[in-house]
mmCIF file of C-alpha atoms in Angstrom:
data_model
loop_
_atom_site.group_PDB
_atom_site.id
_atom_site.type_symbol
_atom_site.label_atom_id
_atom_site.label_comp_id
_atom_site.label_asym_id
_atom_site.label_seq_id
_atom_site.Cartn_x
_atom_site.Cartn_y
_atom_site.Cartn_z
ATOM 1 C CA UNK A 1 17.049 -48.964 -51.679
ATOM 2 C CA UNK A 2 16.138 -46.086 -49.335
ATOM 3 C CA UNK A 3 15.069 -48.625 -46.736
ATOM 4 C CA UNK A 4 12.276 -50.091 -48.891
ATOM 5 C CA UNK A 5 11.836 -53.627 -50.169
ATOM 6 C CA UNK A 6 12.575 -54.184 -53.864
ATOM 7 C CA UNK A 7 10.831 -57.123 -55.525
ATOM 8 C CA UNK A 8 12.385 -58.858 -58.538
ATOM 9 C CA UNK A 9 10.328 -61.366 -60.511
ATOM 10 C CA UNK A 10 11.636 -64.383 -62.403
ATOM 11 C CA UNK A 11 11.309 -62.346 -65.599
ATOM 12 C CA UNK A 12 13.656 -59.709 -64.212
ATOM 13 C CA UNK A 13 10.993 -57.035 -63.664
ATOM 14 C CA UNK A 14 11.251 -54.794 -60.608
ATOM 15 C CA UNK A 15 8.511 -53.616 -58.291
ATOM 16 C CA UNK A 16 8.697 -50.975 -55.568
ATOM 17 C CA UNK A 17 6.213 -50.137 -52.827
ATOM 18 C CA UNK A 18 3.712 -47.403 -53.602
ATOM 19 C CA UNK A 19 4.380 -44.769 -50.933
ATOM 20 C CA UNK A 20 1.315 -42.645 -51.724
ATOM 21 C CA UNK A 21 -1.008 -42.154 -48.718
ATOM 22 C CA UNK A 22 -3.993 -44.471 -48.665
ATOM 23 C CA UNK A 23 -7.441 -42.846 -49.137
ATOM 24 C CA UNK A 24 -9.814 -42.811 -46.181
ATOM 25 C CA UNK A 25 -12.228 -45.161 -47.929
ATOM 26 C CA UNK A 26 -9.617 -47.892 -47.678
ATOM 27 C CA UNK A 27 -10.280 -48.223 -43.950
ATOM 28 C CA UNK A 28 -13.389 -50.313 -44.570
ATOM 29 C CA UNK A 29 -11.433 -52.504 -46.978
ATOM 30 C CA UNK A 30 -8.787 -53.140 -44.315
ATOM 31 C CA UNK A 31 -11.498 -54.083 -41.829
ATOM 32 C CA UNK A 32 -12.929 -56.518 -44.355
ATOM 33 C CA UNK A 33 -9.452 -57.938 -44.940
ATOM 34 C CA UNK A 34 -8.949 -58.460 -41.193
ATOM 35 C CA UNK A 35 -12.359 -60.099 -40.890
ATOM 36 C CA UNK A 36 -11.486 -62.379 -43.784
ATOM 37 C CA UNK A 37 -8.250 -63.375 -42.101
ATOM 38 C CA UNK A 38 -10.003 -64.076 -38.787
ATOM 39 C CA UNK A 39 -12.752 -66.190 -40.335
ATOM 40 C CA UNK A 40 -12.252 -69.991 -40.418
ATOM 41 C CA UNK A 41 -12.776 -70.193 -44.194
ATOM 42 C CA UNK A 42 -12.031 -66.758 -45.626
ATOM 43 C CA UNK A 43 -13.311 -65.797 -49.020
ATOM 44 C CA UNK A 44 -10.339 -65.058 -51.244
ATOM 45 C CA UNK A 45 -12.249 -62.263 -52.971
ATOM 46 C CA UNK A 46 -12.337 -60.311 -49.688
ATOM 47 C CA UNK A 47 -8.690 -59.410 -50.184
ATOM 48 C CA UNK A 48 -9.366 -57.863 -53.604
ATOM 49 C CA UNK A 49 -11.318 -54.751 -54.501
ATOM 50 C CA UNK A 50 -14.856 -55.574 -55.568
ATOM 51 C CA UNK A 51 -14.382 -53.541 -58.753
ATOM 52 C CA UNK A 52 -11.328 -55.592 -59.701
ATOM 53 C CA UNK A 53 -12.223 -58.106 -62.449
ATOM 54 C CA UNK A 54 -9.985 -60.659 -60.720
ATOM 55 C CA UNK A 55 -12.454 -60.810 -57.831
ATOM 56 C CA UNK A 56 -15.081 -62.474 -60.028
ATOM 57 C CA UNK A 57 -12.805 -65.425 -60.712
ATOM 58 C CA UNK A 58 -12.260 -65.944 -56.975
ATOM 59 C CA UNK A 59 -15.902 -65.854 -55.896
ATOM 60 C CA UNK A 60 -17.793 -69.174 -55.784
ATOM 61 C CA UNK A 61 -20.526 -69.544 -58.434
ATOM 62 C CA UNK A 62 -23.934 -68.318 -57.324
ATOM 63 C CA UNK A 63 -26.666 -70.992 -57.147
ATOM 64 C CA UNK A 64 -29.354 -70.854 -59.816
ATOM 65 C CA UNK A 65 -32.762 -69.802 -58.552
ATOM 66 C CA UNK A 66 -35.207 -72.663 -58.216
ATOM 67 C CA UNK A 67 -32.467 -75.280 -58.145
ATOM 68 C CA UNK A 68 -33.380 -76.464 -54.637
ATOM 69 C CA UNK A 69 -36.378 -78.808 -54.287
ATOM 70 C CA UNK A 70 -36.029 -80.181 -57.805
ATOM 71 C CA UNK A 71 -36.861 -76.845 -59.501
ATOM 72 C CA UNK A 72 -39.363 -76.257 -62.251
ATOM 73 C CA UNK A 73 -39.063 -76.501 -65.972
ATOM 74 C CA UNK A 74 -38.172 -72.856 -66.340
ATOM 75 C CA UNK A 75 -35.265 -73.094 -63.949
ATOM 76 C CA UNK A 76 -34.081 -76.284 -65.634
ATOM 77 C CA UNK A 77 -34.005 -74.416 -68.909
ATOM 78 C CA UNK A 78 -31.788 -71.802 -67.300
ATOM 79 C CA UNK A 79 -29.392 -74.509 -66.200
ATOM 80 C CA UNK A 80 -29.223 -75.941 -69.714
ATOM 81 C CA UNK A 81 -28.579 -72.464 -71.037
ATOM 82 C CA UNK A 82 -25.703 -71.949 -68.624
ATOM 83 C CA UNK A 83 -24.187 -75.306 -69.610
ATOM 84 C CA UNK A 84 -24.465 -74.404 -73.304
ATOM 85 C CA UNK A 85 -22.728 -71.097 -72.661
ATOM 86 C CA UNK A 86 -19.942 -72.910 -70.775
ATOM 87 C CA UNK A 87 -19.427 -75.295 -73.704
ATOM 88 C CA UNK A 88 -19.248 -72.392 -76.155
ATOM 89 C CA UNK A 89 -16.804 -70.619 -73.837
ATOM 90 C CA UNK A 90 -14.588 -73.731 -73.673
ATOM 91 C CA UNK A 91 -14.567 -73.937 -77.479
ATOM 92 C CA UNK A 92 -13.610 -70.268 -77.711
ATOM 93 C CA UNK A 93 -10.797 -70.794 -75.198
ATOM 94 C CA UNK A 94 -9.459 -73.745 -77.201
ATOM 95 C CA UNK A 95 -9.411 -71.580 -80.298
ATOM 96 C CA UNK A 96 -7.605 -68.829 -78.418
ATOM 97 C CA UNK A 97 -5.008 -71.346 -77.197
ATOM 98 C CA UNK A 98 -4.337 -72.447 -80.760
ATOM 99 C CA UNK A 99 -3.924 -68.863 -81.915
ATOM 100 C CA UNK A 100 -1.646 -68.117 -78.947
ATOM 101 C CA UNK A 101 1.093 -70.217 -80.525
ATOM 102 C CA UNK A 102 1.692 -67.393 -83.004
ATOM 103 C CA UNK A 103 2.181 -64.800 -80.237
ATOM 104 C CA UNK A 104 5.769 -63.444 -80.161
ATOM 105 C CA UNK A 105 7.940 -64.382 -77.186
ATOM 106 C CA UNK A 106 8.305 -60.721 -76.215
ATOM 107 C CA UNK A 107 4.543 -60.411 -75.775
ATOM 108 C CA UNK A 108 4.404 -63.562 -73.654
ATOM 109 C CA UNK A 109 7.074 -62.141 -71.333
ATOM 110 C CA UNK A 110 5.315 -58.858 -70.651
ATOM 111 C CA UNK A 111 4.903 -58.000 -66.976
ATOM 112 C CA UNK A 112 1.304 -57.417 -65.831
ATOM 113 C CA UNK A 113 0.643 -53.785 -64.990
ATOM 114 C CA UNK A 114 -1.588 -54.596 -62.031
ATOM 115 C CA UNK A 115 0.008 -53.880 -58.643
ATOM 116 C CA UNK A 116 1.001 -56.741 -56.390
ATOM 117 C CA UNK A 117 -0.654 -56.524 -52.990
ATOM 118 C CA UNK A 118 1.248 -57.838 -49.962
ATOM 119 C CA UNK A 119 -0.443 -58.016 -46.580
ATOM 120 C CA UNK A 120 2.633 -57.325 -44.437
ATOM 121 C CA UNK A 121 0.542 -57.057 -41.257
ATOM 122 C CA UNK A 122 -3.144 -57.158 -40.316
ATOM 123 C CA UNK A 123 -3.214 -53.349 -40.541
ATOM 124 C CA UNK A 124 -0.891 -52.761 -43.499
ATOM 125 C CA UNK A 125 -1.472 -53.657 -47.123
ATOM 126 C CA UNK A 126 1.312 -52.501 -49.440
ATOM 127 C CA UNK A 127 0.957 -52.063 -53.170
ATOM 128 C CA UNK A 128 4.040 -52.835 -55.267
ATOM 129 C CA UNK A 129 3.925 -51.048 -58.605
ATOM 130 C CA UNK A 130 5.956 -52.043 -61.698
ATOM 131 C CA UNK A 131 9.275 -50.196 -61.830
ATOM 132 C CA UNK A 132 10.835 -51.414 -65.067
ATOM 133 C CA UNK A 133 12.835 -52.388 -66.963
ATOM 134 C CA UNK A 134 11.234 -52.323 -70.403
ATOM 135 C CA UNK A 135 12.811 -55.580 -71.612
ATOM 136 C CA UNK A 136 12.534 -58.827 -69.655
ATOM 137 C CA UNK A 137 15.506 -60.651 -68.168
ATOM 138 C CA UNK A 138 14.969 -64.374 -67.839
ATOM 139 C CA UNK A 139 16.168 -65.602 -64.442
ATOM 140 C CA UNK A 140 16.546 -69.337 -64.834
ATOM 141 C CA UNK A 141 18.166 -71.019 -61.874
ATOM 142 C CA UNK A 142 19.959 -69.683 -58.791
ATOM 143 C CA UNK A 143 20.206 -65.916 -58.388
ATOM 144 C CA UNK A 144 22.660 -63.709 -56.502
ATOM 145 C CA UNK A 145 21.725 -60.056 -56.024
ATOM 146 C CA UNK A 146 23.094 -56.957 -54.352
ATOM 147 C CA UNK A 147 22.388 -53.219 -54.012
ATOM 148 C CA UNK A 148 24.995 -50.484 -53.701
ATOM 149 C CA UNK A 149 24.147 -48.632 -50.457
ATOM 150 C CA UNK A 150 25.383 -45.322 -51.913
ATOM 151 C CA UNK A 151 24.212 -45.226 -55.532
ATOM 152 C CA UNK A 152 21.344 -47.732 -55.337
ATOM 153 C CA UNK A 153 22.792 -49.724 -58.250
ATOM 154 C CA UNK A 154 21.200 -53.181 -58.449
ATOM 155 C CA UNK A 155 23.370 -56.124 -59.512
ATOM 156 C CA UNK A 156 21.927 -59.483 -60.585
ATOM 157 C CA UNK A 157 23.988 -62.587 -61.343
ATOM 158 C CA UNK A 158 22.379 -65.688 -62.811
ATOM 159 C CA UNK A 159 23.516 -68.342 -65.247
ATOM 160 C CA UNK A 160 27.002 -66.880 -65.573
ATOM 161 C CA UNK A 161 25.637 -63.471 -66.638
ATOM 162 C CA UNK A 162 25.941 -60.327 -64.525
ATOM 163 C CA UNK A 163 23.604 -57.378 -65.162
ATOM 164 C CA UNK A 164 23.354 -53.960 -63.520
ATOM 165 C CA UNK A 165 20.288 -51.731 -63.195
ATOM 166 C CA UNK A 166 20.031 -48.084 -62.136
ATOM 167 C CA UNK A 167 16.970 -46.154 -61.025
ATOM 168 C CA UNK A 168 16.121 -43.264 -63.317
ATOM 169 C CA UNK A 169 14.492 -39.969 -62.377
ATOM 170 C CA UNK A 170 11.117 -41.424 -63.352
ATOM 171 C CA UNK A 171 11.485 -44.023 -60.611
ATOM 172 C CA UNK A 172 11.919 -46.956 -62.980
ATOM 173 C CA UNK A 173 14.950 -49.217 -63.180
ATOM 174 C CA UNK A 174 16.749 -49.432 -66.502
ATOM 175 C CA UNK A 175 19.475 -51.814 -67.581
ATOM 176 C CA UNK A 176 22.930 -50.239 -67.514
ATOM 177 C CA UNK A 177 25.339 -53.017 -68.492
ATOM 178 C CA UNK A 178 25.395 -56.744 -69.105
ATOM 179 C CA UNK A 179 28.297 -59.146 -69.376
ATOM 180 C CA UNK A 180 28.825 -62.881 -69.651
ATOM 181 C CA UNK A 181 31.628 -63.897 -67.344
ATOM 182 C CA UNK A 182 34.384 -66.235 -68.446
ATOM 183 C CA UNK A 183 33.199 -69.189 -66.374
ATOM 184 C CA UNK A 184 29.488 -69.493 -67.116
ATOM 185 C CA UNK A 185 29.130 -73.007 -65.716
ATOM 186 C CA UNK A 186 29.023 -71.885 -62.104
ATOM 187 C CA UNK A 187 25.503 -72.242 -60.740
ATOM 188 C CA UNK A 188 25.517 -70.793 -57.241
ATOM 189 C CA UNK A 189 27.189 -67.558 -56.201
ATOM 190 C CA UNK A 190 27.023 -64.719 -53.704
ATOM 191 C CA UNK A 191 27.973 -61.077 -54.200
ATOM 192 C CA UNK A 192 28.177 -57.633 -52.664
ATOM 193 C CA UNK A 193 28.465 -54.230 -54.339
ATOM 194 C CA UNK A 194 29.586 -50.906 -52.869
ATOM 195 C CA UNK A 195 31.647 -47.922 -53.943
ATOM 196 C CA UNK A 196 31.712 -48.930 -57.604
ATOM 197 C CA UNK A 197 33.170 -52.385 -56.899
ATOM 198 C CA UNK A 198 31.459 -55.760 -57.189
ATOM 199 C CA UNK A 199 32.904 -58.738 -55.328
ATOM 200 C CA UNK A 200 31.469 -61.984 -56.677
ATOM 201 C CA UNK A 201 32.063 -65.253 -54.825
ATOM 202 C CA UNK A 202 31.693 -68.345 -56.975
ATOM 203 C CA UNK A 203 30.972 -71.951 -56.161
ATOM 204 C CA UNK A 204 34.522 -73.041 -57.022
ATOM 205 C CA UNK A 205 35.937 -70.816 -54.261
ATOM 206 C CA UNK A 206 37.125 -67.947 -56.478
ATOM 207 C CA UNK A 207 36.472 -64.281 -55.706
ATOM 208 C CA UNK A 208 36.075 -62.103 -58.793
ATOM 209 C CA UNK A 209 36.619 -58.341 -58.445
ATOM 210 C CA UNK A 210 34.481 -56.510 -61.031
ATOM 211 C CA UNK A 211 34.158 -52.835 -61.911
ATOM 212 C CA UNK A 212 30.513 -51.886 -61.381
ATOM 213 C CA UNK A 213 30.460 -49.335 -64.214
ATOM 214 C CA UNK A 214 32.013 -51.381 -67.023
ATOM 215 C CA UNK A 215 31.640 -54.921 -65.593
ATOM 216 C CA UNK A 216 35.267 -55.586 -66.487
ATOM 217 C CA UNK A 217 36.996 -58.204 -64.361
ATOM 218 C CA UNK A 218 39.880 -56.653 -62.431
ATOM 219 C CA UNK A 219 41.304 -59.745 -60.756
ATOM 220 C CA UNK A 220 40.424 -63.174 -59.427
ATOM 221 C CA UNK A 221 41.408 -64.220 -55.907
ATOM 222 C CA UNK A 222 41.281 -67.625 -54.223
ATOM 223 C CA UNK A 223 41.394 -67.479 -50.409
ATOM 224 C CA UNK A 224 41.261 -71.266 -49.974
ATOM 225 C CA UNK A 225 41.265 -73.920 -52.665
ATOM 226 C CA UNK A 226 37.862 -75.500 -53.336
ATOM 227 C CA UNK A 227 36.217 -73.713 -50.394
ATOM 228 C CA UNK A 228 33.336 -71.510 -51.609
ATOM 229 C CA UNK A 229 32.275 -68.390 -49.729
ATOM 230 C CA UNK A 230 29.056 -68.342 -47.787
ATOM 231 C CA UNK A 231 28.585 -64.622 -47.145
ATOM 232 C CA UNK A 232 30.013 -61.576 -48.930
ATOM 233 C CA UNK A 233 29.096 -58.230 -47.351
ATOM 234 C CA UNK A 234 30.375 -54.693 -47.920
ATOM 235 C CA UNK A 235 30.791 -51.630 -45.737
ATOM 236 C CA UNK A 236 28.686 -48.577 -46.498
ATOM 237 C CA UNK A 237 31.698 -46.550 -47.685
ATOM 238 C CA UNK A 238 32.637 -49.245 -50.203
ATOM 239 C CA UNK A 239 36.183 -49.807 -48.983
ATOM 240 C CA UNK A 240 35.899 -53.065 -47.056
ATOM 241 C CA UNK A 241 34.406 -56.365 -48.147
ATOM 242 C CA UNK A 242 34.070 -59.207 -45.643
ATOM 243 C CA UNK A 243 34.129 -62.740 -47.043
ATOM 244 C CA UNK A 244 33.091 -65.597 -44.768
ATOM 245 C CA UNK A 245 33.991 -68.970 -46.260
ATOM 246 C CA UNK A 246 32.131 -72.214 -45.778
ATOM 247 C CA UNK A 247 35.066 -73.255 -43.569
ATOM 248 C CA UNK A 248 33.993 -70.491 -41.094
ATOM 249 C CA UNK A 249 37.149 -68.497 -41.789
ATOM 250 C CA UNK A 250 36.914 -64.748 -42.386
ATOM 251 C CA UNK A 251 38.817 -62.736 -45.005
ATOM 252 C CA UNK A 252 38.827 -58.985 -45.638
ATOM 253 C CA UNK A 253 39.187 -57.378 -49.065
ATOM 254 C CA UNK A 254 40.434 -53.780 -49.208
ATOM 255 C CA UNK A 255 39.016 -52.091 -52.313
ATOM 256 C CA UNK A 256 41.555 -49.255 -52.041
ATOM 257 C CA UNK A 257 44.639 -51.463 -52.152
ATOM 258 C CA UNK A 258 42.902 -54.309 -54.040
ATOM 259 C CA UNK A 259 44.294 -56.808 -51.532
ATOM 260 C CA UNK A 260 42.812 -59.771 -49.679
ATOM 261 C CA UNK A 261 43.975 -60.880 -46.222
ATOM 262 C CA UNK A 262 42.764 -63.162 -43.460
ATOM 263 C CA UNK A 263 41.077 -61.257 -40.637
ATOM 264 C CA UNK A 264 43.166 -60.982 -37.492
ATOM 265 C CA UNK A 265 40.799 -62.725 -35.077
ATOM 266 C CA UNK A 266 41.721 -65.765 -33.012
ATOM 267 C CA UNK A 267 38.316 -67.427 -33.490
ATOM 268 C CA UNK A 268 38.993 -68.304 -37.133
ATOM 269 C CA UNK A 269 37.145 -71.509 -37.971
ATOM 270 C CA UNK A 270 34.367 -70.750 -35.479
ATOM 271 C CA UNK A 271 32.660 -67.763 -37.169
ATOM 272 C CA UNK A 272 29.065 -68.316 -38.270
ATOM 273 C CA UNK A 273 27.950 -64.877 -39.546
ATOM 274 C CA UNK A 274 29.348 -61.463 -40.457
ATOM 275 C CA UNK A 275 27.936 -58.014 -41.239
ATOM 276 C CA UNK A 276 28.776 -54.307 -41.184
ATOM 277 C CA UNK A 277 27.299 -51.591 -38.981
ATOM 278 C CA UNK A 278 28.472 -48.471 -40.774
ATOM 279 C CA UNK A 279 32.248 -48.803 -40.931
ATOM 280 C CA UNK A 280 32.388 -51.303 -38.040
ATOM 281 C CA UNK A 281 32.712 -55.032 -38.632
ATOM 282 C CA UNK A 282 30.490 -57.379 -36.647
ATOM 283 C CA UNK A 283 30.866 -61.140 -36.480
ATOM 284 C CA UNK A 284 29.180 -63.988 -34.656
ATOM 285 C CA UNK A 285 31.283 -66.722 -33.065
ATOM 286 C CA UNK A 286 31.037 -69.185 -30.179
ATOM 287 C CA UNK A 287 27.446 -69.915 -31.180
ATOM 288 C CA UNK A 288 25.860 -66.834 -29.559
ATOM 289 C CA UNK A 289 28.553 -64.176 -29.141
ATOM 290 C CA UNK A 290 28.616 -61.012 -31.257
ATOM 291 C CA UNK A 291 31.764 -58.899 -31.453
ATOM 292 C CA UNK A 292 32.360 -55.536 -33.118
ATOM 293 C CA UNK A 293 35.698 -54.413 -34.586
ATOM 294 C CA UNK A 294 37.056 -51.199 -36.011
ATOM 295 C CA UNK A 295 38.903 -51.270 -39.324
ATOM 296 C CA UNK A 296 41.655 -51.485 -40.417
ATOM 297 C CA UNK A 297 43.317 -52.136 -37.043
ATOM 298 C CA UNK A 298 40.783 -54.888 -36.110
ATOM 299 C CA UNK A 299 40.451 -53.480 -32.605
ATOM 300 C CA UNK A 300 37.563 -54.958 -30.647
ATOM 301 C CA UNK A 301 35.180 -52.172 -29.623
ATOM 302 C CA UNK A 302 32.146 -54.049 -28.269
ATOM 303 C CA UNK A 303 31.000 -57.528 -27.292
ATOM 304 C CA UNK A 304 27.523 -58.972 -26.805
ATOM 305 C CA UNK A 305 27.389 -62.411 -25.219
ATOM 306 C CA UNK A 306 24.159 -63.599 -23.598
ATOM 307 C CA UNK A 307 24.727 -65.593 -20.431
ATOM 308 C CA UNK A 308 21.533 -67.545 -20.908
ATOM 309 C CA UNK A 309 20.100 -68.830 -24.168
ATOM 310 C CA UNK A 310 16.335 -68.104 -24.319
ATOM 311 C CA UNK A 311 14.306 -71.281 -24.215
ATOM 312 C CA UNK A 312 17.183 -73.393 -22.908
ATOM 313 C CA UNK A 313 17.626 -72.011 -19.382
ATOM 314 C CA UNK A 314 14.598 -71.716 -17.147
ATOM 315 C CA UNK A 315 16.171 -69.121 -14.894
ATOM 316 C CA UNK A 316 18.867 -66.487 -15.152
ATOM 317 C CA UNK A 317 21.791 -68.431 -13.688
ATOM 318 C CA UNK A 318 24.587 -66.347 -15.203
ATOM 319 C CA UNK A 319 27.714 -67.954 -16.583
ATOM 320 C CA UNK A 320 26.814 -71.207 -14.839
ATOM 321 C CA UNK A 321 23.571 -71.655 -16.737
ATOM 322 C CA UNK A 322 22.681 -74.736 -18.715
ATOM 323 C CA UNK A 323 23.519 -73.080 -22.036
ATOM 324 C CA UNK A 324 27.042 -72.139 -20.989
ATOM 325 C CA UNK A 325 27.689 -75.552 -19.440
ATOM 326 C CA UNK A 326 26.617 -77.177 -22.685
ATOM 327 C CA UNK A 327 28.949 -74.898 -24.605
ATOM 328 C CA UNK A 328 31.872 -75.702 -22.294
ATOM 329 C CA UNK A 329 31.170 -79.417 -22.610
ATOM 330 C CA UNK A 330 31.082 -79.116 -26.394
ATOM 331 C CA UNK A 331 34.176 -76.938 -26.725
ATOM 332 C CA UNK A 332 36.486 -78.454 -24.110
ATOM 333 C CA UNK A 333 35.315 -82.068 -23.887
ATOM 334 C CA UNK A 334 33.468 -83.231 -26.982
ATOM 335 C CA UNK A 335 35.658 -81.550 -29.618
ATOM 336 C CA UNK A 336 39.047 -82.698 -28.178
ATOM 337 C CA UNK A 337 37.736 -86.229 -27.640
ATOM 338 C CA UNK A 338 36.410 -86.403 -31.185
ATOM 339 C CA UNK A 339 39.729 -85.099 -32.508
ATOM 340 C CA UNK A 340 41.950 -87.740 -30.880
ATOM 341 C CA UNK A 341 39.679 -90.773 -31.227
ATOM 342 C CA UNK A 342 39.888 -92.859 -34.427
ATOM 343 C CA UNK A 343 37.278 -92.269 -37.097
ATOM 344 C CA UNK A 344 37.007 -95.378 -39.271
ATOM 345 C CA UNK A 345 33.768 -94.052 -40.733
ATOM 346 C CA UNK A 346 35.716 -91.210 -42.371
ATOM 347 C CA UNK A 347 38.199 -93.459 -44.141
ATOM 348 C CA UNK A 348 36.035 -93.068 -47.238
ATOM 349 C CA UNK A 349 37.092 -89.388 -47.336
ATOM 350 C CA UNK A 350 40.654 -90.494 -48.055
ATOM 351 C CA UNK A 351 39.434 -92.923 -50.714
ATOM 352 C CA UNK A 352 37.295 -90.200 -52.321
ATOM 353 C CA UNK A 353 40.257 -87.834 -52.353
ATOM 354 C CA UNK A 354 42.494 -90.437 -54.020
ATOM 355 C CA UNK A 355 39.874 -91.065 -56.709
ATOM 356 C CA UNK A 356 38.466 -87.568 -57.365
ATOM 357 C CA UNK A 357 40.964 -85.199 -55.727
ATOM 358 C CA UNK A 358 38.082 -83.296 -54.070
ATOM 359 C CA UNK A 359 38.178 -82.336 -50.405
ATOM 360 C CA UNK A 360 34.959 -80.273 -50.207
ATOM 361 C CA UNK A 361 31.569 -81.909 -49.789
ATOM 362 C CA UNK A 362 28.176 -80.225 -50.164
ATOM 363 C CA UNK A 363 26.083 -81.484 -47.260
ATOM 364 C CA UNK A 364 23.189 -79.042 -47.780
ATOM 365 C CA UNK A 365 22.793 -77.585 -51.242
ATOM 366 C CA UNK A 366 21.012 -74.240 -51.266
ATOM 367 C CA UNK A 367 18.194 -73.557 -53.681
ATOM 368 C CA UNK A 368 19.225 -70.005 -54.504
ATOM 369 C CA UNK A 369 22.729 -68.839 -53.602
ATOM 370 C CA UNK A 370 25.740 -69.891 -51.558
ATOM 371 C CA UNK A 371 24.402 -68.261 -48.398
ATOM 372 C CA UNK A 372 21.740 -70.973 -48.292
ATOM 373 C CA UNK A 373 24.180 -73.794 -49.046
ATOM 374 C CA UNK A 374 26.472 -75.685 -46.705
ATOM 375 C CA UNK A 375 29.858 -77.021 -47.751
ATOM 376 C CA UNK A 376 32.328 -78.850 -45.514
ATOM 377 C CA UNK A 377 36.005 -79.206 -46.264
ATOM 378 C CA UNK A 378 37.185 -82.551 -44.969
ATOM 379 C CA UNK A 379 40.808 -83.455 -44.292
ATOM 380 C CA UNK A 380 41.312 -86.808 -46.068
ATOM 381 C CA UNK A 381 44.384 -87.686 -44.004
ATOM 382 C CA UNK A 382 43.104 -86.875 -40.506
ATOM 383 C CA UNK A 383 41.286 -90.204 -40.006
ATOM 384 C CA UNK A 384 44.472 -91.977 -41.125
ATOM 385 C CA UNK A 385 46.841 -90.390 -38.634
ATOM 386 C CA UNK A 386 44.318 -90.297 -35.782
ATOM 387 C CA UNK A 387 43.657 -94.015 -36.230
ATOM 388 C CA UNK A 388 47.400 -94.683 -36.358
ATOM 389 C CA UNK A 389 48.011 -92.685 -33.184
ATOM 390 C CA UNK A 390 45.178 -94.491 -31.421
ATOM 391 C CA UNK A 391 46.619 -97.890 -32.395
ATOM 392 C CA UNK A 392 50.069 -96.834 -31.175
ATOM 393 C CA UNK A 393 48.532 -95.646 -27.898
ATOM 394 C CA UNK A 394 46.726 -98.960 -27.366
ATOM 395 C CA UNK A 395 49.873 -100.977 -28.183
ATOM 396 C CA UNK A 396 51.918 -98.891 -25.756
ATOM 397 C CA UNK A 397 49.268 -99.325 -23.072
ATOM 398 C CA UNK A 398 49.171 -103.096 -23.656
ATOM 399 C CA UNK A 399 52.966 -103.362 -23.477
ATOM 400 C CA UNK A 400 52.951 -101.388 -20.247
ATOM 401 C CA UNK A 401 50.303 -103.653 -18.712
ATOM 402 C CA UNK A 402 52.152 -106.815 -19.771
ATOM 403 C CA UNK A 403 55.427 -105.513 -18.404
ATOM 404 C CA UNK A 404 53.806 -104.587 -15.087
ATOM 405 C CA UNK A 405 52.121 -107.986 -14.802
ATOM 406 C CA UNK A 406 55.431 -109.856 -15.218
ATOM 407 C CA UNK A 407 57.087 -107.985 -12.368
#
């Protein structure tokens, strides 16, 4: 929100960057931090204030005086004393661990009040302070999150439960609403929120339209059977939602008319990414081409297409560079050849479809949400008819050769 990074822990606690100006005495600390980063074996305590009690646990133990050279009896007594104190400390810790079993779960899930320090650059150290909420929210498993660009409403979806948070005047986030959706077995999802509407894309390919205020489900849409979405993004005004499926096909949802339609672009099936720049839609197709469209007429307003791919072409050779030649070979030679040639290795797709009825295969399962996953929808009958056409072509060619040889 407001252009700043919002951190969410696994307990559902939020943290925002402390925007207060740093005191002048922090300059020396930053220099020490840079020196620690540049050293071959940096001391971890150099990144923490010396007055912070956590620094003591990171510093290596100091050697006992007189330990080198065998030491004398007095120093040996000091060593025995330290060992006795360590044994007593271990016994005390064991007793504390036994008593900790009686600690309530709420106390165990309390968020530490200490700020989290992130070294975002050698010169910048940001402090992220706790920003609520008061009660923890256990995030177990994949998480889908979104922020309304207008209101700053935060939406979290995990384990079939959707929860909204709003930032109060105090700067802390408080829980607004919580709802368990009908299908709680879905693990991965992706969502976008804008203009009071939440569009949730589930792993089974369904798109759920949810009211952001009440979390009531308005309708459920299915662009393509068993094809989950990969990206769901929203325009800043909250009217348009772009849904890019794992099949690389793009759909547009109009929040005003509550309707879903396939985007009118001829590169359907070849789109790899989508986003909004204000009220303009931008998509990536043909590997490295970016196009911008106005809505709702889908009129192309700008195009960015690099002639040379950095790192692939040694010189700027224009449209005849190595990158473009590789693209032409892939698009106009490799793809048509692969389409018409038989694919006996894909016969198992037809067998899998006859047994399970599934046509979508997860080839790269994401650890968090659907944007990190990769699903491919395979046509179970394509290897059948391509193999049949190839056999017919070979038989016709053989008959033609035999007939010509007899003449």
